[in-house]
């Protein structure tokens, strides 16, 4: 019989890629989206899978709502990808963020504990949990030092997942995914914002755009590959936590330089600090400027993950380097913008 999977947050980047991957594995998929705002299904449509899924509305803030879905379907695997996942926004709405990104996980685990402890549970943990990092390279044993309400909520979810695994013998596992990007990334995230902006400039539809801290460094992988690691973790005999990362780190400025090079935009950086600008040589005008309002109240300055445990246990390793990822993102943006 086909396995039944629940993916919370199916309309997001990871939900869409995971759904596509599990469909190929012949899973029946129930995906949930939040009730409140109008959900957008452009990612599921872009991947051509919208019609192959069952979509339900479910509020992670409401225990009864979750219970209803778990009574309606006999899930084998649950992937909890839903979250208020914008770091910046979490400073403005810390309580709502904690309620969904933090307590939402506990609500699902409580329902699993009460209804059926055989259900396997995957929690989307995040490299943001390492925050102001305590080791130059982060592994599964590196202590957390979160720097935002979002990251603190993710730490809560990570630890409660571990706690339910240890206390109730539930197959509960967490993937600590480092930043993972793709053409399906939300436009609020810096990589997609940069690609959208530069492609518009390339097409002469935009003159310039603004960024915050371009010296932050991130370990940037390809989301489509990262969802495979989620599934692999769920197929192991024992539930464990795994770092999923590339092991390389680049600044936002490096990312911009790779993108302008691929688009063959001839540019130069001038100025320092808030006055730094990226100039288009042909026009001698700035195409990227820095806006101090886009800096975060508390920043995570550098992340770099060590995924050797995943490589050994899951036979998972990243295949797409940043140059190739930039090409994938730009090629698709050129097609769809
Ligand atoms: P995060 O790592 O989950 O916070 O992913 P983001 O893509 O939102 O941010 C990555 C890094 O880019 C952070 O260090 C931000 O401070 C930095 N950054 C610089 N300018 C911007 C911007 O305009 N938007 C966003 N989202 N991030 C920016």
Coordinates of N, CA and C and ligand atoms in Angstrom, one line a residue, residues 85-88 126-128 150 179 181 185-194 209-218 220 252 290-291 294-296 298-303, ligand 1:
X85 N 8.8 31.9 8.9 CA 10.2 31.6 8.7 C 11.1 32.8 8.2
X86 N 10.5 34.0 8.3 CA 11.3 35.1 8.0 C 12.0 35.7 9.3
X87 N 13.3 35.6 9.3 CA 14.1 36.1 10.5 C 13.7 37.5 10.8
X88 N 13.7 38.4 9.8 CA 13.5 39.8 10.0 C 12.1 40.1 10.6
X126 N 16.9 24.5 11.8 CA 17.6 25.5 11.0 C 19.0 25.9 11.5
X127 N 19.9 26.2 10.6 CA 21.2 26.6 11.0 C 21.2 27.9 11.7
X128 N 20.1 28.7 11.6 CA 19.9 29.9 12.4 C 20.0 29.6 13.9
X150 N 12.8 34.0 15.7 CA 12.6 32.8 14.8 C 13.6 31.7 15.2
X179 N 21.2 27.3 5.0 CA 20.4 28.0 3.9 C 20.3 27.2 2.6
X181 N 18.6 27.4 -1.3 CA 18.0 28.4 -2.2 C 17.6 27.6 -3.4
X185 N 12.6 29.9 -4.1 CA 12.8 30.7 -2.8 C 11.9 31.9 -2.8
X186 N 11.3 32.2 -1.6 CA 10.5 33.4 -1.4 C 11.3 34.6 -1.8
X187 N 10.6 35.6 -2.3 CA 11.3 36.8 -2.8 C 11.8 37.7 -1.6
X188 N 11.4 37.4 -0.4 CA 11.9 38.1 0.8 C 13.3 37.7 1.2
X189 N 13.7 36.5 0.8 CA 15.1 36.1 1.1 C 16.1 36.7 0.2
X190 N 17.3 36.9 0.8 CA 18.3 37.7 0.1 C 18.7 37.2 -1.3
X191 N 18.9 35.9 -1.4 CA 19.4 35.4 -2.7 C 18.4 35.6 -3.8
X192 N 17.1 35.3 -3.5 CA 16.1 35.5 -4.6 C 15.8 37.0 -4.8
X193 N 15.9 37.8 -3.8 CA 15.8 39.2 -4.0 C 16.8 39.8 -4.9
X194 N 18.1 39.3 -4.7 CA 19.2 39.7 -5.6 C 19.0 39.3 -7.0
X209 N 18.3 48.6 -6.6 CA 17.6 48.2 -5.4 C 18.5 48.2 -4.2
X210 N 17.9 48.0 -3.0 CA 18.7 48.2 -1.8 C 18.9 46.9 -1.0
X211 N 20.0 46.8 -0.4 CA 20.2 45.6 0.5 C 20.7 46.1 1.9
X212 N 20.7 45.1 2.8 CA 21.3 45.4 4.2 C 22.7 45.0 4.2
X213 N 23.0 44.1 5.2 CA 24.4 43.7 5.4 C 24.9 42.7 4.4
X214 N 25.7 43.1 3.5 CA 26.2 42.2 2.4 C 27.5 41.5 2.8
X215 N 27.9 41.7 4.0 CA 29.1 40.9 4.5 C 28.7 39.7 5.3
X216 N 27.4 39.5 5.6 CA 27.0 38.3 6.2 C 27.4 37.1 5.3
X217 N 27.8 36.0 6.0 CA 28.2 34.8 5.2 C 27.3 33.7 5.5
X218 N 26.9 32.9 4.4 CA 26.0 31.8 4.6 C 26.6 30.6 3.8
X220 N 25.4 28.0 1.5 CA 24.2 28.1 0.6 C 24.1 26.8 -0.3
X252 N 27.2 37.6 1.1 CA 26.1 38.0 0.2 C 26.8 38.7 -1.0
X290 N 23.2 50.4 -0.2 CA 23.0 49.8 1.1 C 22.0 50.7 1.9
X291 N 21.0 50.1 2.5 CA 20.1 50.8 3.4 C 20.2 50.3 4.8
X294 N 17.7 48.0 6.5 CA 17.6 46.6 6.2 C 18.5 45.7 7.0
X295 N 19.3 46.3 7.9 CA 20.2 45.6 8.8 C 19.3 45.0 9.9
X296 N 19.6 43.9 10.5 CA 18.8 43.3 11.6 C 19.3 43.8 12.9
X298 N 19.8 42.1 15.4 CA 20.9 41.2 15.9 C 21.2 40.2 14.7
X299 N 22.5 40.2 14.3 CA 22.8 39.5 13.0 C 23.6 38.2 13.3
X300 N 23.4 37.3 12.4 CA 24.1 36.1 12.4 C 25.2 36.3 11.3
X301 N 26.5 36.4 11.7 CA 27.4 36.9 10.7 C 28.0 35.8 9.8
X302 N 28.2 34.6 10.3 CA 28.8 33.6 9.4 C 28.3 32.2 9.8
X303 N 27.9 31.4 8.8 CA 27.5 30.0 9.0 C 28.2 29.1 8.1
Ligands
LIG1 P1 18.4 33.8 6.7 O1 19.8 33.4 6.8 O2 17.4 32.8 7.0 O3 18.2 35.0 7.6 O4 18.1 34.2 5.2 P2 18.0 35.6 4.4 O5 18.1 35.3 3.0 O6 16.8 36.3 4.9 O7 19.3 36.5 4.9 C1 20.6 36.1 4.7 C2 21.5 37.2 5.1 O8 21.4 38.2 4.1 C3 21.3 37.8 6.4 O9 22.5 37.9 7.1 C4 20.8 39.2 6.1 O10 21.1 40.2 7.1 C5 21.5 39.5 4.8 N1 20.8 40.5 4.0 C6 21.4 41.6 3.5 N2 20.5 42.3 2.8 C7 19.3 41.7 2.9 C8 18.0 41.9 2.4 O11 17.7 43.0 1.7 N3 17.0 41.0 2.7 C9 17.3 39.9 3.4 N4 16.3 39.0 3.6 N5 18.5 39.6 3.9 C10 19.5 40.5 3.7

